[in-house]
Coordinates of C-alpha atoms and ligand atoms in Angstrom, one line a residue:
M220 CA 11.4 114.7 -83.7
S221 CA 12.3 115.9 -87.1
V222 CA 11.9 113.7 -90.2
T223 CA 15.5 114.3 -90.9
R224 CA 16.5 112.6 -87.8
R225 CA 14.3 109.8 -88.4
Q226 CA 15.8 109.3 -91.9
A227 CA 19.1 109.6 -90.5
L228 CA 18.5 106.9 -88.0
L229 CA 16.9 104.7 -90.7
F230 CA 19.8 105.0 -93.1
S231 CA 22.4 104.4 -90.4
G232 CA 20.6 101.1 -90.0
L233 CA 20.4 101.5 -86.3
G234 CA 17.0 102.5 -85.7
M235 CA 13.6 101.9 -85.8
V236 CA 11.5 104.7 -86.7
G237 CA 8.2 106.2 -87.2
A238 CA 5.0 105.9 -89.0
G239 CA 4.7 102.9 -91.3
I240 CA 8.4 102.4 -91.8
V241 CA 9.6 98.9 -91.3
T242 CA 12.0 98.4 -88.4
V243 CA 15.5 97.3 -89.1
P244 CA 16.5 94.5 -86.8
I245 CA 20.1 95.0 -85.3
S246 CA 22.1 92.4 -83.8
G247 CA 25.0 93.0 -81.4
V248 CA 25.6 96.5 -82.9
S249 CA 28.7 97.8 -81.2
A250 CA 29.4 101.4 -80.9
K251 CA 32.5 103.2 -79.3
S252 CA 30.8 104.9 -76.5
A253 CA 27.5 106.4 -75.2
S254 CA 29.1 108.5 -72.5
T255 CA 30.9 111.8 -73.1
L256 CA 33.1 111.4 -70.1
S257 CA 36.8 112.2 -70.4
D258 CA 39.0 109.2 -70.3
S259 CA 40.1 109.7 -66.8
D260 CA 36.4 110.1 -65.6
M261 CA 35.2 106.9 -67.3
P262 CA 35.1 104.1 -64.8
R263 CA 36.8 100.8 -65.5
P264 CA 35.6 97.3 -64.8
Y265 CA 36.4 95.6 -61.5
R266 CA 37.9 98.5 -59.6
T267 CA 35.1 99.1 -57.0
P268 CA 33.8 96.8 -54.4
L269 CA 30.1 95.7 -54.6
T270 CA 27.9 97.5 -52.2
I271 CA 24.6 96.1 -50.8
P272 CA 21.8 98.7 -50.3
P273 CA 20.8 99.1 -46.7
P274 CA 17.8 97.5 -45.2
L275 CA 14.9 99.9 -44.5
A276 CA 14.1 100.6 -40.9
F277 CA 10.5 100.2 -39.7
Q278 CA 8.0 100.3 -36.7
T279 CA 5.6 97.4 -36.1
T280 CA 2.1 97.5 -34.8
V281 CA -0.2 94.7 -34.0
D282 CA -4.0 94.8 -34.4
A283 CA -6.7 93.3 -32.2
N284 CA -6.5 90.1 -34.4
G285 CA -2.8 89.7 -33.9
I286 CA -2.1 90.9 -37.5
K287 CA 1.3 92.6 -37.6
T288 CA 1.9 95.7 -39.8
R289 CA 5.3 97.2 -40.4
H290 CA 5.4 100.9 -41.1
Y291 CA 8.1 102.2 -43.3
T292 CA 8.9 105.8 -44.5
V293 CA 10.6 106.5 -47.9
T294 CA 11.3 109.9 -49.1
E295 CA 12.0 110.5 -52.8
R296 CA 14.7 113.2 -53.1
L297 CA 17.3 114.6 -55.3
A298 CA 20.8 113.6 -54.2
N299 CA 24.3 113.2 -55.3
A300 CA 25.6 109.6 -55.9
R301 CA 29.2 108.5 -56.1
I302 CA 29.1 106.4 -59.2
L303 CA 32.2 107.7 -61.0
P304 CA 35.7 107.9 -59.7
R305 CA 35.8 111.6 -59.5
L306 CA 32.5 113.3 -60.3
A307 CA 29.2 113.3 -58.5
T308 CA 26.1 112.2 -60.3
P309 CA 22.7 113.8 -59.4
I310 CA 20.1 111.1 -59.0
L311 CA 16.5 110.8 -57.9
G312 CA 16.6 108.3 -55.0
Y313 CA 14.3 106.6 -52.6
N314 CA 15.9 108.1 -49.4
G315 CA 18.4 109.7 -51.7
I316 CA 20.2 106.5 -52.8
F317 CA 20.3 104.2 -55.8
P318 CA 19.2 101.6 -55.6
G319 CA 16.9 102.5 -52.7
P320 CA 16.9 100.7 -49.5
T321 CA 15.9 97.1 -49.5
I322 CA 12.6 96.1 -47.7
R323 CA 12.9 92.5 -46.3
I324 CA 9.7 91.2 -44.9
D325 CA 8.1 88.0 -43.9
Q326 CA 5.0 86.6 -45.8
G327 CA 2.0 87.4 -43.5
T328 CA 3.3 90.7 -42.2
R329 CA 1.5 93.7 -43.8
A330 CA 3.4 96.7 -44.8
V331 CA 2.3 100.5 -45.0
V332 CA 5.0 102.5 -47.0
H333 CA 4.7 106.2 -46.3
M334 CA 6.0 107.4 -49.6
R335 CA 7.0 111.1 -49.6
N336 CA 7.6 113.0 -52.8
Q337 CA 10.2 115.6 -51.9
L338 CA 11.5 115.8 -55.4
P339 CA 11.9 119.3 -57.0
A340 CA 9.1 120.5 -59.3
K341 CA 11.1 119.7 -62.4
H342 CA 13.9 117.1 -63.2
P343 CA 17.2 118.9 -62.9
T344 CA 18.6 117.9 -66.3
L345 CA 15.8 116.5 -68.3
G346 CA 13.2 119.1 -67.3
H347 CA 10.0 117.1 -67.0
A348 CA 7.7 117.7 -64.0
L349 CA 8.2 115.2 -61.3
P350 CA 4.9 113.8 -59.9
T351 CA 5.4 110.1 -59.1
S352 CA 3.6 106.9 -58.7
T353 CA 5.2 103.9 -56.8
H354 CA 4.5 100.4 -58.0
L355 CA 5.6 97.3 -55.9
H356 CA 6.3 94.9 -58.9
G357 CA 5.3 91.4 -58.0
S358 CA 2.8 92.3 -55.3
A359 CA -0.9 91.6 -55.6
S360 CA -1.8 95.0 -54.2
L361 CA -5.2 96.6 -54.5
P362 CA -5.6 98.9 -57.5
Q363 CA -5.4 102.1 -55.5
F364 CA -1.9 101.0 -54.1
D365 CA -0.6 99.4 -57.2
G366 CA 1.2 102.4 -58.7
Y367 CA -1.2 103.1 -61.5
A368 CA 0.5 105.4 -63.9
N369 CA -2.0 108.2 -63.4
D370 CA -2.4 107.9 -59.7
L371 CA 0.2 110.6 -59.1
T372 CA 1.7 112.1 -56.0
L373 CA 2.9 115.7 -56.7
P374 CA 6.1 116.9 -55.1
G375 CA 5.2 118.1 -51.6
F376 CA 2.6 115.3 -51.3
Y377 CA 2.8 111.8 -49.9
K378 CA 0.9 108.6 -50.3
D379 CA 0.5 105.7 -47.8
Y380 CA 0.9 102.4 -49.9
Q381 CA -0.6 99.4 -48.4
Y382 CA 1.0 96.0 -49.2
P383 CA -0.5 92.7 -48.2
N384 CA 2.6 90.4 -48.4
F385 CA 0.3 87.3 -48.3
Q386 CA 2.2 85.9 -51.3
S387 CA 4.9 83.3 -51.1
A388 CA 8.6 84.1 -50.9
R389 CA 9.8 86.1 -53.8
S390 CA 12.1 89.0 -55.1
L391 CA 10.0 92.1 -55.8
W392 CA 11.0 95.5 -56.6
Y393 CA 9.4 99.0 -56.0
H394 CA 10.0 101.6 -58.8
D395 CA 8.5 104.7 -60.2
H396 CA 5.6 104.3 -62.6
A397 CA 4.6 108.0 -63.4
V398 CA 2.8 108.3 -66.7
H399 CA 5.0 109.1 -69.7
F400 CA 8.2 109.5 -67.6
T401 CA 8.7 106.2 -66.0
A402 CA 11.8 105.6 -68.2
Q403 CA 13.5 108.8 -67.1
N404 CA 12.5 108.3 -63.4
V405 CA 13.6 104.8 -63.0
Y406 CA 16.8 105.5 -64.9
S407 CA 17.5 108.5 -62.7
G408 CA 17.3 106.2 -59.6
L409 CA 13.8 105.4 -58.4
A410 CA 14.2 101.6 -58.1
A411 CA 14.8 99.2 -55.2
Q412 CA 14.4 95.6 -54.1
Y413 CA 11.7 94.3 -51.7
L414 CA 12.0 90.7 -50.6
I415 CA 9.3 88.5 -49.1
S416 CA 10.5 85.5 -47.2
D417 CA 8.7 82.4 -46.1
P418 CA 9.6 79.2 -44.1
I419 CA 9.9 77.1 -47.3
E420 CA 12.5 79.5 -48.8
K421 CA 14.3 79.9 -45.6
G422 CA 14.7 76.2 -45.3
L423 CA 16.1 75.7 -48.8
L424 CA 18.3 78.7 -49.8
P425 CA 21.1 80.7 -48.3
Q426 CA 20.0 83.6 -46.0
G427 CA 21.8 86.7 -44.6
N428 CA 25.2 87.6 -45.9
F429 CA 24.9 84.7 -48.5
D430 CA 21.6 86.1 -49.9
I431 CA 22.8 88.9 -52.2
P432 CA 20.5 91.3 -54.2
L433 CA 22.0 92.3 -57.5
T434 CA 20.2 95.1 -59.3
V435 CA 21.8 95.4 -62.8
S436 CA 21.3 98.4 -64.9
D437 CA 23.1 100.5 -67.5
A438 CA 23.9 104.2 -67.8
M439 CA 25.5 106.9 -70.0
F440 CA 27.1 109.8 -68.5
A441 CA 27.6 113.5 -69.6
A442 CA 31.0 115.1 -69.3
N443 CA 30.1 116.6 -66.0
G444 CA 29.1 113.3 -64.5
S445 CA 25.4 113.6 -64.7
L446 CA 23.3 110.9 -66.3
A447 CA 22.7 111.5 -70.0
F448 CA 19.4 110.2 -71.4
D449 CA 19.0 109.2 -75.1
D450 CA 16.2 107.0 -76.0
R451 CA 17.0 106.9 -79.8
D452 CA 13.7 108.0 -81.1
Q453 CA 11.7 106.3 -78.3
S454 CA 13.1 102.9 -79.1
G455 CA 15.3 102.6 -76.1
L456 CA 18.3 103.6 -74.0
W457 CA 21.5 101.6 -74.1
G458 CA 24.4 102.9 -71.8
D459 CA 28.0 102.0 -71.9
V460 CA 28.5 101.7 -68.2
I461 CA 27.1 98.6 -66.4
L462 CA 26.0 99.2 -62.8
V463 CA 25.4 96.6 -60.2
N464 CA 23.7 98.0 -57.1
G465 CA 24.6 101.4 -58.5
M466 CA 28.3 100.8 -58.7
P467 CA 30.2 100.3 -62.2
W468 CA 31.3 96.6 -62.7
P469 CA 31.9 95.9 -59.1
V470 CA 33.9 93.1 -57.4
M471 CA 32.6 91.0 -54.6
K472 CA 34.7 88.8 -52.3
V473 CA 33.1 85.4 -51.9
Q474 CA 33.8 82.4 -49.5
R475 CA 34.2 78.9 -50.9
R476 CA 30.5 78.0 -50.4
V477 CA 27.1 78.3 -52.1
Y478 CA 25.7 81.8 -52.6
R479 CA 22.3 83.0 -53.6
F480 CA 22.0 86.1 -55.9
R481 CA 18.7 87.8 -56.6
I482 CA 19.3 89.3 -59.9
L483 CA 17.0 92.1 -61.1
N484 CA 17.4 93.7 -64.6
A485 CA 16.5 97.3 -63.8
S486 CA 17.9 98.6 -67.1
V487 CA 15.6 100.9 -69.2
S488 CA 16.0 98.8 -72.4
R489 CA 19.0 96.5 -72.2
S490 CA 18.4 92.9 -72.0
Y491 CA 21.2 90.5 -70.9
R492 CA 22.3 87.0 -71.5
F493 CA 24.2 86.3 -68.3
T494 CA 26.8 83.6 -68.1
L495 CA 30.0 82.7 -66.0
S496 CA 33.4 83.4 -67.4
N497 CA 34.6 80.0 -66.6
G498 CA 31.9 78.1 -68.5
E499 CA 30.4 76.7 -65.3
P500 CA 26.6 76.7 -65.0
V501 CA 24.5 78.3 -62.4
I502 CA 21.5 76.8 -60.6
M503 CA 18.4 78.6 -61.2
V504 CA 16.1 78.4 -58.2
A505 CA 13.5 81.2 -58.5
T506 CA 11.8 83.3 -61.1
D507 CA 9.8 86.5 -60.8
G508 CA 7.1 85.0 -58.6
G509 CA 9.3 82.9 -56.3
L510 CA 10.6 79.3 -56.1
M511 CA 10.4 77.1 -59.2
P512 CA 9.1 73.6 -58.9
A513 CA 12.5 72.2 -59.7
A514 CA 16.0 73.8 -59.8
Q515 CA 17.4 74.2 -63.3
T516 CA 21.1 74.0 -64.3
V517 CA 21.7 76.7 -66.9
G518 CA 24.8 77.8 -68.7
S519 CA 23.3 81.2 -69.7
W520 CA 19.9 82.9 -69.6
R521 CA 18.2 85.6 -71.5
H522 CA 17.1 88.2 -68.9
G523 CA 14.7 90.9 -70.0
N524 CA 13.8 94.2 -68.2
A525 CA 12.1 93.8 -64.8
E526 CA 12.5 90.0 -64.8
R527 CA 14.0 88.5 -61.6
Y528 CA 16.0 85.4 -61.5
E529 CA 17.5 83.8 -58.3
V530 CA 20.6 81.7 -59.0
L531 CA 22.9 79.7 -56.8
I532 CA 26.6 79.9 -57.6
D533 CA 28.7 77.2 -56.1
F534 CA 32.2 78.6 -55.2
R535 CA 33.3 75.5 -53.2
K536 CA 35.5 74.0 -55.7
Y537 CA 37.6 77.2 -56.4
A538 CA 40.9 78.0 -54.9
A539 CA 41.2 81.2 -53.0
G540 CA 42.5 83.9 -55.3
T541 CA 40.3 82.7 -58.2
R542 CA 38.4 85.3 -60.0
I543 CA 35.1 84.5 -61.7
E544 CA 33.3 87.0 -63.9
L545 CA 29.6 87.4 -64.5
R546 CA 29.4 88.3 -68.1
N547 CA 26.8 89.3 -70.6
L548 CA 26.6 87.5 -74.0
S549 CA 24.0 90.1 -75.1
N550 CA 20.8 89.5 -77.3
D551 CA 19.4 90.9 -80.5
N552 CA 18.5 94.6 -80.7
N553 CA 20.8 95.7 -77.8
R554 CA 23.5 98.1 -78.4
D555 CA 26.9 96.9 -77.1
F556 CA 29.9 98.8 -76.1
D557 CA 33.5 98.0 -75.2
N558 CA 32.6 96.8 -71.7
T559 CA 29.0 95.9 -71.7
G560 CA 29.9 92.3 -72.1
K561 CA 31.2 92.5 -68.5
I562 CA 28.9 92.7 -65.4
M563 CA 30.8 92.1 -62.2
A564 CA 33.5 89.8 -60.8
F565 CA 33.6 87.4 -57.9
D566 CA 37.0 87.1 -56.0
V567 CA 37.2 83.8 -54.0
V568 CA 38.8 84.3 -50.6
A569 CA 40.4 82.0 -48.1
D570 CA 38.0 82.9 -45.2
A571 CA 36.9 79.9 -43.1
V572 CA 33.4 78.8 -44.1
D573 CA 30.8 78.2 -41.3
T574 CA 29.7 74.6 -42.2
K575 CA 27.2 74.7 -39.4
D576 CA 25.0 76.7 -41.8
P577 CA 23.5 73.9 -43.9
S578 CA 23.0 76.1 -46.9
W579 CA 26.8 76.3 -47.2
N580 CA 26.9 73.3 -49.5
R581 CA 23.3 72.6 -50.3
I582 CA 22.1 72.5 -54.0
P583 CA 18.5 71.7 -53.7
T584 CA 16.8 70.0 -56.7
T585 CA 13.1 69.9 -55.7
L586 CA 11.9 73.3 -54.6
A587 CA 8.3 74.3 -54.3
S588 CA 4.9 74.2 -56.1
S589 CA 3.1 77.5 -56.5
H590 CA -0.4 78.6 -57.5
A591 CA 0.7 79.7 -61.1
M592 CA 2.8 76.6 -61.7
D593 CA -0.1 74.3 -60.5
L594 CA -2.5 75.7 -63.1
T595 CA -3.4 73.5 -66.0
A596 CA -4.1 74.6 -69.5
A597 CA -7.3 72.5 -69.4
A598 CA -8.7 74.9 -66.8
A599 CA -8.5 77.8 -69.1
T600 CA -12.0 79.1 -70.1
K601 CA -10.7 81.7 -72.7
T602 CA -7.8 82.2 -75.1
R603 CA -6.9 85.8 -76.1
E604 CA -4.4 87.1 -78.5
F605 CA -2.6 90.4 -78.5
R606 CA -0.2 91.7 -81.1
V607 CA 2.6 93.9 -79.9
K608 CA 4.2 96.4 -82.3
R609 CA 5.1 99.8 -83.4
H610 CA 1.8 101.6 -84.8
D611 CA 1.4 105.0 -86.1
D612 CA 4.7 106.4 -84.4
T613 CA 3.8 104.9 -81.1
W614 CA 4.2 101.4 -79.6
S615 CA 1.0 99.6 -79.2
I616 CA -0.8 96.4 -78.0
D617 CA -3.4 95.5 -80.6
D618 CA -3.1 98.8 -82.2
L619 CA -4.2 100.5 -78.8
T620 CA -2.1 102.5 -76.4
W621 CA -2.4 104.2 -72.9
E622 CA -3.4 107.3 -74.8
D623 CA -6.6 105.6 -75.8
V624 CA -7.1 104.4 -72.1
I625 CA -6.6 108.2 -70.9
A626 CA -9.0 109.3 -73.6
S627 CA -11.7 106.9 -72.4
G628 CA -11.5 108.3 -68.8
F629 CA -9.5 105.2 -67.8
K630 CA -12.6 103.0 -68.8
K631 CA -11.1 101.2 -71.8
V632 CA -9.8 97.7 -71.2
M633 CA -8.2 95.0 -73.2
A634 CA -10.0 92.3 -71.4
E635 CA -12.5 91.7 -68.6
P636 CA -11.8 88.4 -66.9
A637 CA -14.0 87.2 -64.2
L638 CA -12.7 86.9 -60.8
N639 CA -10.5 83.9 -60.5
A640 CA -11.0 83.0 -64.2
V641 CA -8.1 81.0 -65.7
E642 CA -7.2 82.2 -69.2
I643 CA -4.6 81.8 -71.9
W644 CA -3.1 85.0 -73.0
E645 CA -0.9 84.9 -76.1
F646 CA 1.4 87.8 -77.0
R647 CA 2.5 87.8 -80.6
N648 CA 5.5 89.9 -81.7
T649 CA 5.6 89.3 -85.5
A650 CA 5.6 92.9 -86.8
G651 CA 9.1 94.0 -86.3
G652 CA 12.6 93.5 -85.0
W653 CA 12.2 94.4 -81.3
F654 CA 11.9 92.5 -78.1
H655 CA 9.1 93.3 -75.5
P656 CA 9.2 92.3 -72.0
I657 CA 5.4 92.0 -71.4
H658 CA 4.4 92.5 -67.8
L659 CA 1.0 91.7 -66.2
H660 CA 0.2 93.4 -62.9
L661 CA -1.6 91.7 -60.1
V662 CA -1.0 88.1 -61.4
D663 CA 1.7 85.4 -61.5
F664 CA 1.5 83.3 -64.6
Q665 CA 3.1 80.2 -66.1
I666 CA 4.7 80.4 -69.5
L667 CA 3.0 77.7 -71.5
S668 CA 5.0 77.9 -74.8
R669 CA 7.1 80.0 -76.9
N670 CA 6.4 79.7 -80.7
G671 CA 4.7 76.5 -80.0
K672 CA 7.7 75.0 -78.1
P673 CA 8.2 74.6 -74.4
P674 CA 9.5 77.6 -72.5
F675 CA 13.2 77.7 -71.7
A676 CA 14.3 75.7 -68.7
Y677 CA 15.1 78.7 -66.6
E678 CA 11.6 80.3 -67.0
K679 CA 9.8 77.1 -65.8
G680 CA 8.7 79.0 -62.7
P681 CA 6.1 81.6 -61.7
K682 CA 6.5 84.7 -63.7
D683 CA 5.1 88.2 -64.1
V684 CA 7.2 89.3 -67.1
A685 CA 7.6 87.3 -70.3
Y686 CA 10.4 88.1 -72.7
V687 CA 8.5 88.3 -76.0
G688 CA 11.5 88.2 -78.4
E689 CA 11.7 89.1 -82.0
E690 CA 9.3 87.0 -84.0
E691 CA 8.1 85.1 -81.0
S692 CA 4.6 84.3 -79.8
V693 CA 4.4 83.4 -76.1
R694 CA 1.4 81.9 -74.4
L695 CA 0.8 82.5 -70.8
L696 CA -1.6 80.7 -68.4
V697 CA -2.9 83.1 -65.9
Q698 CA -5.6 83.1 -63.2
F699 CA -7.0 86.6 -62.5
G700 CA -7.3 87.4 -58.9
P701 CA -7.4 87.6 -56.0
H702 CA -8.6 91.3 -56.3
R703 CA -11.2 92.9 -58.4
G704 CA -10.4 96.0 -60.4
R705 CA -8.3 97.6 -63.1
Y706 CA -4.6 96.7 -63.6
M707 CA -2.0 97.6 -66.1
V708 CA -0.3 95.5 -68.7
H709 CA 2.7 96.9 -70.5
C710 CA 6.0 96.5 -72.2
H711 CA 8.7 96.8 -69.4
N712 CA 11.1 98.7 -71.7
P713 CA 9.6 101.9 -70.2
T714 CA 10.5 103.9 -73.2
H715 CA 8.0 101.7 -75.0
E716 CA 5.7 101.9 -72.0
D717 CA 5.7 105.7 -71.9
H718 CA 4.9 105.9 -75.6
A719 CA 2.5 104.2 -74.9
M720 CA 2.6 100.5 -75.0
M721 CA 0.4 100.0 -71.9
L722 CA -3.3 98.9 -71.5
Q723 CA -5.2 97.6 -68.7
F724 CA -7.6 94.8 -67.8
R725 CA -10.5 94.7 -65.4
V726 CA -11.1 91.8 -63.1
G727 CA -14.6 90.9 -61.7
L728 CA -16.3 94.0 -62.5
R729 CA -18.6 95.3 -65.3
A730 CA -17.9 98.5 -66.9
D731 CA -21.1 100.0 -65.4
Q732 CA -20.4 98.8 -62.0
A733 CA -19.0 101.3 -59.3
D734 CA -15.4 100.4 -58.5
P735 CA -14.6 100.9 -54.8
N736 CA -10.9 100.3 -55.6
D737 CA -10.7 102.9 -58.3
P738 CA -7.0 103.2 -59.0
I739 CA -7.0 107.0 -59.1
T740 CA -9.7 108.1 -56.7
A741 CA -9.9 105.4 -53.9
A742 CA -6.6 106.6 -52.1
P743 CA -5.4 109.9 -53.4
A744 CA -2.2 111.4 -52.3
V745 CA -2.2 113.9 -49.4
F746 CA -0.5 117.2 -48.9
D747 CA 2.6 116.7 -46.7
P748 CA 2.6 118.9 -43.7
V749 CA 6.3 118.0 -43.2
Q750 CA 8.6 119.4 -46.0
G751 CA 12.1 118.6 -46.7
Ligands
C2O236 CU1 7.6 97.0 -63.0 CU2 4.0 98.2 -64.3 O1 5.8 97.5 -63.6
CU237 CU1 4.3 95.2 -61.9
CU238 CU1 8.6 97.0 -75.8

């Protein structure tokens, strides 16, 4: 990165820039376009039907103790997607599709995902090498199955990931986590939802055709239809095309009943403030870690990268033919374009509603308690503070980066909580005008406060990502377990994460103790005898 380009960014007032230079906050910056598509190749809002990623097939085995395990196979491959009206877009996809296939599984059933890396040696347009690491975000997996950034599976190799699924119902997602290239790889398509069900959730919320995963992302396209990548001096990528389940601004037909939407922000850097176009509220029922104690009625909500919010939308009162849009009011430090205020549309249809399904008109108020939400601050035995900021030309947590972790042979940690210790972790973002969605692996936490005030109504549920906004300090209440070992903590704007706003903590182990679950050496990838 030349000094000239840094200065240009600084003088244009758009950027944040390198060493020692104060960042310039930007608010609702609008720009003409990010894509270089011709006018006729540029997609327009509300022309394409919403598609739902297919469920992933599996085989089940039962062990001597009656424990069920589902066996899934996923192949990471280069493929062409139909995103644009006329041009093909090369993607990296789980089974060649974006988003990848959805895994739906019951609590208590284990899973083994045979993850095959059949990607080319190098990314076809961006040129970086393509080893991958797969993280199931929201799962308390053992460290060697957690997608540790340096636990890499090379093209031509596979890794069998074991997922326990003992956790309560929640919307998880699996995505690439390869060191230094997570942003490029997730942006290129390596992302998919993974949904754990349990009897409580099944008894409260819509299921089947009325339980809709919505993976929201943004993209910019080159003139030939391929994905363009510009991370603006490693600050972030903001595309001008909004994708929902991989389609630009789609339209979904809805019956006159209650629907459940599992909204995942899979964008690299864009955060959203979702709202309905008719001013009606949604009913927030679940956060990252599953059901909230009580449903919350919200008119709009700030939704950072990797956060999952489950909402109910009640279409009962609308006449057939009504269109309701899901819109984006945006937040500070995003780059907005002509149509990034639009997300998707719902067209109410006259189809007869099955009123034998009790979820058709049910808006629950009391939902479920959860481990994280039952914690009390009085149980905390330690309070730790971490400052998130730009430091010496890289993004850092307490002036440390993943480069320091690598240089330590993966020993350096930000904290060593005892197994099952309850602690308060405070993330302070006071050094510059950027927001950082901070994610802790392994755990669910409760947001205790934001700048000393209570959290937003919609985040009063179990969380694994906290939106640490500009000038905000967020306090989290966390219990560290149930596994021992090393787990990552990072900003989930992967451009920040890759350069290198990521550290790790070690649970229940001393530095000098052998780690049977070493994230890199305990379960290495294996050469794949089957190729293609
Ligand atoms: Cu969703 Cu460490 O990641
Ligand atoms: Cu995660
Ligand atoms: Cu960040």
